[in-house]
Short mmCIF file of C-alpha atoms and ligand atoms in Angstrom, two decimals:
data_model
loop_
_atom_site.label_atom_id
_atom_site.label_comp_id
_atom_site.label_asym_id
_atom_site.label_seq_id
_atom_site.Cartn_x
_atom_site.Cartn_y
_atom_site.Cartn_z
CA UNK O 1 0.00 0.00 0.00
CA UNK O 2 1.26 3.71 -0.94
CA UNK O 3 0.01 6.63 0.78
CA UNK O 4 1.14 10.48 -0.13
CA UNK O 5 1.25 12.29 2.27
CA UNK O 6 1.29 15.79 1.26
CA UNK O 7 -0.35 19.45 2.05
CA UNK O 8 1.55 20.80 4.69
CA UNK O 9 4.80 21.42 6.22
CA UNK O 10 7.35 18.38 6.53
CA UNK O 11 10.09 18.80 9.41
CA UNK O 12 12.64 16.25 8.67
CA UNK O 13 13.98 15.53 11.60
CA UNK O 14 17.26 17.38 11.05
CA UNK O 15 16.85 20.77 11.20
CA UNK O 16 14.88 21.58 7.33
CA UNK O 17 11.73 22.71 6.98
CA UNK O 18 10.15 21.74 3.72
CA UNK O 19 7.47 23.54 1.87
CA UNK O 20 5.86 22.22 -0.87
CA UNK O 21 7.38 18.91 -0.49
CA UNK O 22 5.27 15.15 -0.14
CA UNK O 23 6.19 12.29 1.74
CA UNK O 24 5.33 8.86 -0.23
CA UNK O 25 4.81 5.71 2.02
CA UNK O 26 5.16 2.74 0.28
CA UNK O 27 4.59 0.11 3.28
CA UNK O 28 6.44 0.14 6.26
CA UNK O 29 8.67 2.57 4.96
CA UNK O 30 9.52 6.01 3.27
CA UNK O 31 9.76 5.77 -0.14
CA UNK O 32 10.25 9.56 -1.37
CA UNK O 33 10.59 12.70 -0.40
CA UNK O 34 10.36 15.20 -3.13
CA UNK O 35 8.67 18.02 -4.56
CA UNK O 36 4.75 18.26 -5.08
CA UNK O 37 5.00 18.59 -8.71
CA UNK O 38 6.97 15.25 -8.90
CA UNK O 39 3.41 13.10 -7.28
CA UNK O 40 1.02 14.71 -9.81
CA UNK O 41 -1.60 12.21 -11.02
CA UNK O 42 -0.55 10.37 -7.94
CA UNK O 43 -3.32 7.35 -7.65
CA UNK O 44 -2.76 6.02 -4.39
CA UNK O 45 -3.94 7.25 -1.07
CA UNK O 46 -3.24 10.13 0.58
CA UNK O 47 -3.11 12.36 3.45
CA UNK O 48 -4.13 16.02 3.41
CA UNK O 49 -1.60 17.45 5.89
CA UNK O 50 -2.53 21.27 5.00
CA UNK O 51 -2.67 23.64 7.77
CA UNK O 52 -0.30 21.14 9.96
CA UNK O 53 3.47 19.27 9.67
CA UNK O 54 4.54 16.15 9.34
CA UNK O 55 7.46 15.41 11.87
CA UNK O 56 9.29 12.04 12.22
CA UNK O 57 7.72 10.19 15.24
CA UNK O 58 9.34 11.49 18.71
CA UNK O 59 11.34 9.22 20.48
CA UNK O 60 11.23 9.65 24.15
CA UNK O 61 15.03 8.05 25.64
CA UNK O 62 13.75 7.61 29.46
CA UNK O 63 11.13 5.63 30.34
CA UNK O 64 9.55 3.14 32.73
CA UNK O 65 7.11 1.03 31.59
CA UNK O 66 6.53 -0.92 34.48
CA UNK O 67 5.29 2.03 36.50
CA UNK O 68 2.07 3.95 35.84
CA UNK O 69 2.89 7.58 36.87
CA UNK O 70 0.77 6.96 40.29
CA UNK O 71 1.26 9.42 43.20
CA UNK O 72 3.90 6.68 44.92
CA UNK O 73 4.56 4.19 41.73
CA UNK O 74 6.67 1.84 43.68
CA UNK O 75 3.87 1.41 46.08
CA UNK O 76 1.38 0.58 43.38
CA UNK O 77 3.46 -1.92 41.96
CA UNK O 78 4.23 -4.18 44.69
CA UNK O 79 0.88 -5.08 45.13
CA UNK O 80 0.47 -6.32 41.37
CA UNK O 81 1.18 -9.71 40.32
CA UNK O 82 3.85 -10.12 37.68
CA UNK O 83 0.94 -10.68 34.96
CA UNK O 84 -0.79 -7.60 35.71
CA UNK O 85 3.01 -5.72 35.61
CA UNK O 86 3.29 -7.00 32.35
CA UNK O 87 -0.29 -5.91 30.75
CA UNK O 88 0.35 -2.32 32.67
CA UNK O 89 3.39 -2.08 30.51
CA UNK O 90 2.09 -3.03 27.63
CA UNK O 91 -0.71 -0.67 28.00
CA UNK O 92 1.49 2.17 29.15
CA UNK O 93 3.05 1.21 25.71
CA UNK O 94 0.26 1.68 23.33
CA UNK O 95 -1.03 4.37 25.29
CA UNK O 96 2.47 6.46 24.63
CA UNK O 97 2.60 5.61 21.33
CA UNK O 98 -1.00 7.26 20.51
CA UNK O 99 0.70 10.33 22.03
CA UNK O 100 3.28 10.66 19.24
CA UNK O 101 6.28 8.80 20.76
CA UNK O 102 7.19 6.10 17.96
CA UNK O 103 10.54 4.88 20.33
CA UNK O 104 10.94 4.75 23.93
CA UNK O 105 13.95 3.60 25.83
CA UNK O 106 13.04 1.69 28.76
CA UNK O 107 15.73 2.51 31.82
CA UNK O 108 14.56 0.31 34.55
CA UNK O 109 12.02 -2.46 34.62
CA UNK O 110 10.56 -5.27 37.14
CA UNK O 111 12.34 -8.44 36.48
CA UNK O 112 12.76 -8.37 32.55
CA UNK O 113 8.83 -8.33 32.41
CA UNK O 114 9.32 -5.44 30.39
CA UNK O 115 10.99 -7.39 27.71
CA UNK O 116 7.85 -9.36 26.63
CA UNK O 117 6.19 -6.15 26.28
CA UNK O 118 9.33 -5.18 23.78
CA UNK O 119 9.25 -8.03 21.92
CA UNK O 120 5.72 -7.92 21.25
CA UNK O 121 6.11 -4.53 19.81
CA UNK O 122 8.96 -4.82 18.33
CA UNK O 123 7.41 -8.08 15.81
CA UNK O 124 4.58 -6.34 15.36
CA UNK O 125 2.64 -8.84 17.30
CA UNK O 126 1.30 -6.08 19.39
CA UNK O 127 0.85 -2.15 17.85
CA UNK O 128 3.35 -0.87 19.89
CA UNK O 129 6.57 1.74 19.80
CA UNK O 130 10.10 0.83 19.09
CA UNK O 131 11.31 -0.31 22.46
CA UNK O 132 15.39 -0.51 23.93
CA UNK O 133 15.65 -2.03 27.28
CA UNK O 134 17.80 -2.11 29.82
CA UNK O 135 16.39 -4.45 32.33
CA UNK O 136 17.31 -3.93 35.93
CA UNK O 137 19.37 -0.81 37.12
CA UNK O 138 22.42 -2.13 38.26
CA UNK O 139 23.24 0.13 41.85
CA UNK O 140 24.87 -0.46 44.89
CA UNK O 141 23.83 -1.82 48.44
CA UNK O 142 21.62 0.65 49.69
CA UNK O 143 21.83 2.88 46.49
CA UNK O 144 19.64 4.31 44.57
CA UNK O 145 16.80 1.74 42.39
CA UNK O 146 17.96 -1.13 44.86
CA UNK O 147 14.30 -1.52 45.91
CA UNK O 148 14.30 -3.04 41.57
CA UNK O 149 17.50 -3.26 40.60
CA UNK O 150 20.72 -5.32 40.69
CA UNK O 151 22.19 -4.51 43.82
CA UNK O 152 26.08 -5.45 43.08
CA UNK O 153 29.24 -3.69 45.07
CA UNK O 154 32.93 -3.81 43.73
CA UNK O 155 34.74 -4.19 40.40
CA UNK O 156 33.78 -7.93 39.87
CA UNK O 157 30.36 -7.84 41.43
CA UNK O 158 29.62 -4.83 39.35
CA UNK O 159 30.84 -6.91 35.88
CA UNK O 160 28.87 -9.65 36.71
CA UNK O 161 25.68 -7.89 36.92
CA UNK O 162 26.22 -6.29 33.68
CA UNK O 163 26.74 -9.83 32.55
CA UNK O 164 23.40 -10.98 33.85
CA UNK O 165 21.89 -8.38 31.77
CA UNK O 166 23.74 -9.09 28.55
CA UNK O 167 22.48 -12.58 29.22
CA UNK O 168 18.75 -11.69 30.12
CA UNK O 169 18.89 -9.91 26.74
CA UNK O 170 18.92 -6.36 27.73
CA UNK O 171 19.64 -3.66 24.81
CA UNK O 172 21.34 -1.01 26.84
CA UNK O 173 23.13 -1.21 30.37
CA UNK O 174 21.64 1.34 33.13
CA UNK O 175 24.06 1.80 35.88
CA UNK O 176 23.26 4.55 38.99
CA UNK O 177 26.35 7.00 39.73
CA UNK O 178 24.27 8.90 42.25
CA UNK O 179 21.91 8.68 44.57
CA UNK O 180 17.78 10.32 43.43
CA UNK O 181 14.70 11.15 44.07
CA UNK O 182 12.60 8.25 44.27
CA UNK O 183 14.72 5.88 46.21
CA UNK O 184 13.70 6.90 50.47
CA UNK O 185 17.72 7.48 52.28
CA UNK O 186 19.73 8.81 49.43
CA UNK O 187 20.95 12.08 47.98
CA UNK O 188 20.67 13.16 44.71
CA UNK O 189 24.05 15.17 45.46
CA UNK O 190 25.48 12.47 46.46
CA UNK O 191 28.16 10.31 44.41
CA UNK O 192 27.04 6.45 45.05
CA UNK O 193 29.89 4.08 42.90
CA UNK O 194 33.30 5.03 42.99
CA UNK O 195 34.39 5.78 39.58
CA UNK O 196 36.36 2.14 38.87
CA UNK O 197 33.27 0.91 39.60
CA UNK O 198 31.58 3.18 37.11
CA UNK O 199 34.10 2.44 34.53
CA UNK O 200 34.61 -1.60 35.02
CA UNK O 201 30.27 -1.82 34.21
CA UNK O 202 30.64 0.79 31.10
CA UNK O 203 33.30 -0.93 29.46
CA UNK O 204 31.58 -4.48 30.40
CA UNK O 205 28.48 -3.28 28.85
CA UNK O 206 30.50 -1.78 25.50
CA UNK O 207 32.40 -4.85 24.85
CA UNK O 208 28.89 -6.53 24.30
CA UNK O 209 27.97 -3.75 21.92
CA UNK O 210 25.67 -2.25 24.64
CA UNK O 211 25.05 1.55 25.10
CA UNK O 212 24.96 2.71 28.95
CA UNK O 213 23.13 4.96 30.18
CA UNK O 214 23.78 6.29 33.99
CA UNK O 215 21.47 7.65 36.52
CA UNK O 216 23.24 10.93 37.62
CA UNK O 217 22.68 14.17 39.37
CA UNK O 218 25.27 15.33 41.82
CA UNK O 219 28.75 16.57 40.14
CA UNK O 220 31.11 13.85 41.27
CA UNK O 221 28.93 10.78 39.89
CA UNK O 222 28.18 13.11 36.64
CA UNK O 223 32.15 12.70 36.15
CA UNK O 224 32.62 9.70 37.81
CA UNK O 225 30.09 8.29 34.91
CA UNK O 226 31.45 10.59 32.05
CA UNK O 227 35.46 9.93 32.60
CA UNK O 228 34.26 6.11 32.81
CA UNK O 229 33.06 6.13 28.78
CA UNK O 230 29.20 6.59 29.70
CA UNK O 231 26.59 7.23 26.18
CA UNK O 232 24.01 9.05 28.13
CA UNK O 233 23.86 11.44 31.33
CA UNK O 234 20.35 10.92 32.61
CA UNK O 235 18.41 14.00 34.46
CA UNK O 236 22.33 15.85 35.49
CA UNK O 237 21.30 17.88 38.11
CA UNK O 238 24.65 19.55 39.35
CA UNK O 239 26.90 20.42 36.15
CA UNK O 240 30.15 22.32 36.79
CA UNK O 241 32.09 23.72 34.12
CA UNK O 242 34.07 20.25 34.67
CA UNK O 243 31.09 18.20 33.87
CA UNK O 244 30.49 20.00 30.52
CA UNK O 245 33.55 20.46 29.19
CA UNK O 246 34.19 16.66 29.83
CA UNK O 247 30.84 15.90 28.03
CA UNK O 248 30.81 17.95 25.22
CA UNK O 249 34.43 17.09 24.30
CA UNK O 250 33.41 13.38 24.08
CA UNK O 251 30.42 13.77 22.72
CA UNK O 252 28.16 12.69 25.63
CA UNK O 253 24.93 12.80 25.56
CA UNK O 254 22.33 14.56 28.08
CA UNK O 255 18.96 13.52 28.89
CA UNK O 256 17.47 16.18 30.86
CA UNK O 257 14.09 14.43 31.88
CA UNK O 258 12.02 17.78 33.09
CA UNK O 259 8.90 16.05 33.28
CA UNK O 260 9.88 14.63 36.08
CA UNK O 261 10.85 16.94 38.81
CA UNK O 262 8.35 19.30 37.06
CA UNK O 263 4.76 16.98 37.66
CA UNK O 264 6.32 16.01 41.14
CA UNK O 265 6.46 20.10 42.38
CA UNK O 266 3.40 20.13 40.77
CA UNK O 267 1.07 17.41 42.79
CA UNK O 268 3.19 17.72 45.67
CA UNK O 269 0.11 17.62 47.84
CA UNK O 270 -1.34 14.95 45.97
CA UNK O 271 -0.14 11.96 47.76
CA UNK O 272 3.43 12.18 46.53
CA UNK O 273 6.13 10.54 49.12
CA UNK O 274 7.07 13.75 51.33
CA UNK O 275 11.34 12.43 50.88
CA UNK O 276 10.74 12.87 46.99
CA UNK O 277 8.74 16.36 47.31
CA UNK O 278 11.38 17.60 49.25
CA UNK O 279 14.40 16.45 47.23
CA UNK O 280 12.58 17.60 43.94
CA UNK O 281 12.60 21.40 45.71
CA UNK O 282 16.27 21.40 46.16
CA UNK O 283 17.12 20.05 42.85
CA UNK O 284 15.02 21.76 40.66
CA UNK O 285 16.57 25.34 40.37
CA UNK O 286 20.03 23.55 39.96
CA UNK O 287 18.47 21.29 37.30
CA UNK O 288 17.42 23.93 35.08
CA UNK O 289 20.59 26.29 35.32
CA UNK O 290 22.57 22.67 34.53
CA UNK O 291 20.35 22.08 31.53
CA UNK O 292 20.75 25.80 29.80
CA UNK O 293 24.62 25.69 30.60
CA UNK O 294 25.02 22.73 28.87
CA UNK O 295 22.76 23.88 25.85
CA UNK O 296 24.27 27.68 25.86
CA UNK O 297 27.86 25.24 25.21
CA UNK O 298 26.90 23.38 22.49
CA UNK O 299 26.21 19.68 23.93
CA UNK O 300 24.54 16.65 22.78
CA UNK O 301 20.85 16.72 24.43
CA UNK O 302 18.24 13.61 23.46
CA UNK O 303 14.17 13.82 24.87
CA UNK O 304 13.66 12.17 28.25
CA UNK O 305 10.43 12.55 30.71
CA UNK O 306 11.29 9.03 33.12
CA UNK O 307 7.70 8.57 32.01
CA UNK O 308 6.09 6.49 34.82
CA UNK O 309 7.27 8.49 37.95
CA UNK O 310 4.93 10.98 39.94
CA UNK O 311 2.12 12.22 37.81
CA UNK O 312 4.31 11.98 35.13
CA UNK O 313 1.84 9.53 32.90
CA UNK O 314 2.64 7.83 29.90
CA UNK O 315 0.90 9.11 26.65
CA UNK O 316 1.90 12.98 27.51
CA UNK O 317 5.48 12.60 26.75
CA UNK O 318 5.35 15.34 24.34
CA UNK O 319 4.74 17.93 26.97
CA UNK O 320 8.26 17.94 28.00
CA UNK O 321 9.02 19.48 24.43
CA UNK O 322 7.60 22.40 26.01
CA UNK O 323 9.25 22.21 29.49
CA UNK O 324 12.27 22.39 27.04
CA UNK O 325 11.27 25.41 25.26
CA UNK O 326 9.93 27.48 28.15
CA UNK O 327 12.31 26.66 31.10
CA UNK O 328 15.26 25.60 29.70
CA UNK O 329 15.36 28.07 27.10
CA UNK O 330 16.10 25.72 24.01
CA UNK O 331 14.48 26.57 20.30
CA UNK O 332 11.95 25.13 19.07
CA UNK O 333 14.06 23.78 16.26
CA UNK O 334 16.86 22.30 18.20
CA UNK O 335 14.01 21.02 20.88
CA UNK O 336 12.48 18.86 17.67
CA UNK O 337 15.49 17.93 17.11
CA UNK O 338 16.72 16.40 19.52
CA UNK O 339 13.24 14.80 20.28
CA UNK O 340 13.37 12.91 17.25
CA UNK O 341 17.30 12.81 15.19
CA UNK O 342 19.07 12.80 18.61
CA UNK O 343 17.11 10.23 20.06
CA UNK O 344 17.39 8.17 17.59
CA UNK O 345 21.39 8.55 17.69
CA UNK O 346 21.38 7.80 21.16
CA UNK O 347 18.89 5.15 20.95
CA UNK O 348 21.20 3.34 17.93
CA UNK O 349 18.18 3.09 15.62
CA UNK O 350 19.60 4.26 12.44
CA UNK O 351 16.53 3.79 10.31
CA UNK O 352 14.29 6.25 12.54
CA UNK O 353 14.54 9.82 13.72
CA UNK O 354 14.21 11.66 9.95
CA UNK O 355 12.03 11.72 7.11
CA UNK O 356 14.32 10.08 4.62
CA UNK O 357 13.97 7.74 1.62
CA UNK O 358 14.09 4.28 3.86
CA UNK O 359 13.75 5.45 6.75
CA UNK O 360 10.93 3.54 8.67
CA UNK O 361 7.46 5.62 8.51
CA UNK O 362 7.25 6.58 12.14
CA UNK O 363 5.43 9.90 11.53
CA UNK O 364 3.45 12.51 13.81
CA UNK O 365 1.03 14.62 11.88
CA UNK O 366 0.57 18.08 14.45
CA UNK O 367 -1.27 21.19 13.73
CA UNK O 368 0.29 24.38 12.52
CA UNK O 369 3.79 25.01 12.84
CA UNK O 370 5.69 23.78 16.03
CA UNK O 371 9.13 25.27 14.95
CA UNK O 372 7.41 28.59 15.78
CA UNK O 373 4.91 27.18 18.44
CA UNK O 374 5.99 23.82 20.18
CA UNK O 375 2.81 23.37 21.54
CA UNK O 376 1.61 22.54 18.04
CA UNK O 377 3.98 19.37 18.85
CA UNK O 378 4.06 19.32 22.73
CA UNK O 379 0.19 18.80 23.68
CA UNK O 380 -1.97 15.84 22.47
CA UNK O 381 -4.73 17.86 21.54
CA UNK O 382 -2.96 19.50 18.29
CA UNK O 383 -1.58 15.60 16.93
CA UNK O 384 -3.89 14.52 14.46
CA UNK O 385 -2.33 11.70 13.05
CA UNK O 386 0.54 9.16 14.51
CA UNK O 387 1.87 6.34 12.30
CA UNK O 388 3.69 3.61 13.22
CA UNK O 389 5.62 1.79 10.48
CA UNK O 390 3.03 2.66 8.05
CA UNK O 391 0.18 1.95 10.22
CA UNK O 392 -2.13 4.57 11.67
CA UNK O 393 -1.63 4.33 15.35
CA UNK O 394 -4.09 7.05 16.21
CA UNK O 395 -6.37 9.57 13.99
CA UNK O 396 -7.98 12.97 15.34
ZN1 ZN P 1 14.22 6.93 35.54
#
C-alpha cells in the first residue's frame, strides 16, 4: 500500500523545513521525499496534511514502563502480580505511542517483564513503539533503584551484573552513579559508585555492543560516569564547568528528563512521598541552570520525561518538548530535534529519527507550525495523526 502524504509542512527531523514537499509511504517505509510537482496524477492514497506538519515520530530516551505515573509508583506496583506488571506495561506502551512517541527507551524495569512487552512490539505482534531495554538498574547496596534493581558492590560484582543483563537480553546497560529522588535514604548530590566501579560496568556493557546509560545528578557521579566512557547522562542535576567540558568534548549525551521533577512540584500535595517532594525542591533550580549551561555550550541533548514516575503519565510525553522550550530556554528547532534525530542517535536506531527515503514511517502529523509554536507538537490535543511503520496508530 502507498500513501502520499502531502499538504503541509514536513520537518525532517534534522533541522529543514520543507514547503511544498510530499512524503510517499510505500509500506512500512519512506519511499520519497520530493517536490509536489513530482506526485502529480498520484493514484494512491493520501493524506491532506494542509494547515499542519509532518514530523518524524518522537522518540522519548527515558522511560519506565513498568510504573504507571501513580502518586507513589513503587507502592502501586508491589501489590500487582507479575501478569498484571506486564499488561500495565504493555498498555502504558500503546497508550504512549498514541501520544506521538514512535521509540521509547526503557531505563529500569521489574524483572525483565518489560521485555515481553518489547518483543511484542517490536514483531509487530502487538501495535506498539520501538522499544530498547535495559532491564534492571544495576546500583549499589543501599543505592539508589535497589528496591528493583541489581544490587552489586565492587569491580567484579559490578561486571557480573552487567553480565546478567547481557544474558537476560537487555539492549542497553543502566548503571546509577548517584543517589535520586525516588529511592527513600539517598541524595541526589550524592556520588554512590566510585568511579572504577563506574568504569569496570561501562566498558563491560560496551564490549557486548551495549550503550549505557547512567542515573546521575550530583557533580562527582556526573564525572565519575562521564570519565568512565558513559553514552548518556540521565536527568544531570549539578553540572560544573568540569562536567560539561568533559561531556561535550566526548560527545556525551544529556537527557534532561524535566517532566519529572516538574509533575512532582506540581502534585506535591497529591499523595506524593514527602522524601521525593522535598528532594525535587532542592534540585530543581540547579536542574534547570545545569540544563541551559550545557545547551548555551553546544552539547549533545536527546528527549527524556522518566515517564512512569509521579504524575508523570505515559501518553503525555510530548509535553516535555515544552518544558524544554519554556524553562530551559532551548528553540523550538533544536528542541524537535533532539526529540526525534538525537534520540534516535542515542537510541542506535539508524533507520528512525528523519524523514528520509528508507527510513521507517514513524510519523506525527501536528497542527500548525511547532518550529514557531511547540505546543503545536508538545500537547496531544494538536496531533492529528501518529503512524507507526506505516500503520495509523491514532487519527484525530
Ligand atoms: Zn528513571
Amino acid at each position: 500500500m502507498t500513501t502520499l502524504y502531502a499538504g503541509g509542512l514536513v520537518f525532517d527531523g534534522t533541522g529543514q523545513l520543507l514547503e511544498n514537499h510530499g512524503v510517499l509511504v510505500e509500506g512500512a517505509a519512506i519511499a520519497r521525499v520530493a517536490p509536489l510537482d513530482e506526485f502529480d496524477g498520484f493514484a494512491g492514497d493520501r493524506v491532506d496534511t494542509t494547515g499542519g506538519t509532518l514530523l518524524p515520530g518522537l522518540v522519548d530516551c527515558h522511560v519506565h514502563l513498568c510504573h504507571g505515573g501513580e502518586a507513589n509508583p513503587h507502592a502501586a506496583m508491589v501489590v500487582l502480580r507479575d501478569s498484571q506488571i506486564t499488561m500495565k506495561a504493555l498498555a502504558n506502551a500503546q497508550t504512549t505511542l498514541r501520544g506521538g512517541i514512535t521509540s521509547v527507551r526503557d531505563c529500569g524495569g521489574k524483572d525483565y517483564l518489560e521485555f515481553a512487552v518489547r518483543d511484542a512490539c517490536n514483531s509487530g505482534q502487538q501495535l506498539g513503539p520501538t522499544i530498547r531495554a535495559s532491564g534492571r538498574m544495576i546500583c549499589m547496596t543501599g543505592g539508589h533503584g535497589n528496591r528493583l534493581g541489581r544490587v552489586a558492590d565492587g569491580v567484579d560484582e559490578v561486571v557480573k551484573a552487567v553480565r546478567e543483563q547481557v544474558h537476560a537480553g537487555s539492549d542497553l546497560i543502566k548503571i546509577m552513579a548517584t543517589g535520586g529522588v525516588m529511592t527513600p535514604g539517598v541524595n541526589p548530590e550524592d556520588a554512590h559508585y566510585t568511579a572504577e566501579e563506574m568504569a569496570a560496568g561501562i566498558s563491560e556493557g560496551h564490549r557486548f555492543h551495549k550503550t549505557c546509560a547512567s542515573h546521575a545528578q550530583g557533580s562527582e557521579g556526573i564525572l565519575n560516569a562521564v570519565r568512565g566512557g558513559i553514552d548518556s547522562i540521565e536527568h544531570g542535576i549539578f553540572m560544573t564547568d568540569e562536567c560539561v567540558e568533559e561531556m561535550t568534548r566526548r560527545g556525551t549525551y544529556l537527557v534532561p528528563t524535566l517532566a519529572a521533577v516538574k509533575n512532582i512540584i506540581a502534585h506535591k500535595d497529591q499523595g506524593v512521598p514527602a522524601y521525593a517532594v522535598e528532594k525535587c525542591e532542592r534540585i530543581v533550580v540547579d536542574h534547570i541552570r545545569s540544563i541551559r549551561m550545557f545547551y548555551a555550550a553546544g552539547g549533545k541533548i536527546a528527549m527524556g520525561t522518566d515517564a512512569g514516575t509521579p504524575y508523570n503519565r505515559h501518553g503525555l510525553n510530548a509535553m516535555e518538548l515544552q518544558y524544554m522550550v519554556e524553562e530551559a530556554g532551548i528553540s523550538p528547532t533544536d528542541c524537535l530535534i533532539i526529540s526525534t534525530r538525537n534520540g534516535a542517535d542515542l537510541m542506535r536506531l539508524d533507520d528512525r529519527g528523519t524523514i528520509a527515503e528508507g527510513k521507517a514511517a514513524d510519523l506525527l502529523i501536528v497542527d500548525g507550525n511547532p518550529t514557531t509554536d511547540i505546543a503545536m507538537a508538545a500537547m496531544a490535543e494538536n496531533h492529528r495523526m501518529v503512524v507507526k511503520n506505516g500503520v495509523v496508530a491514532k487519527a484525530r
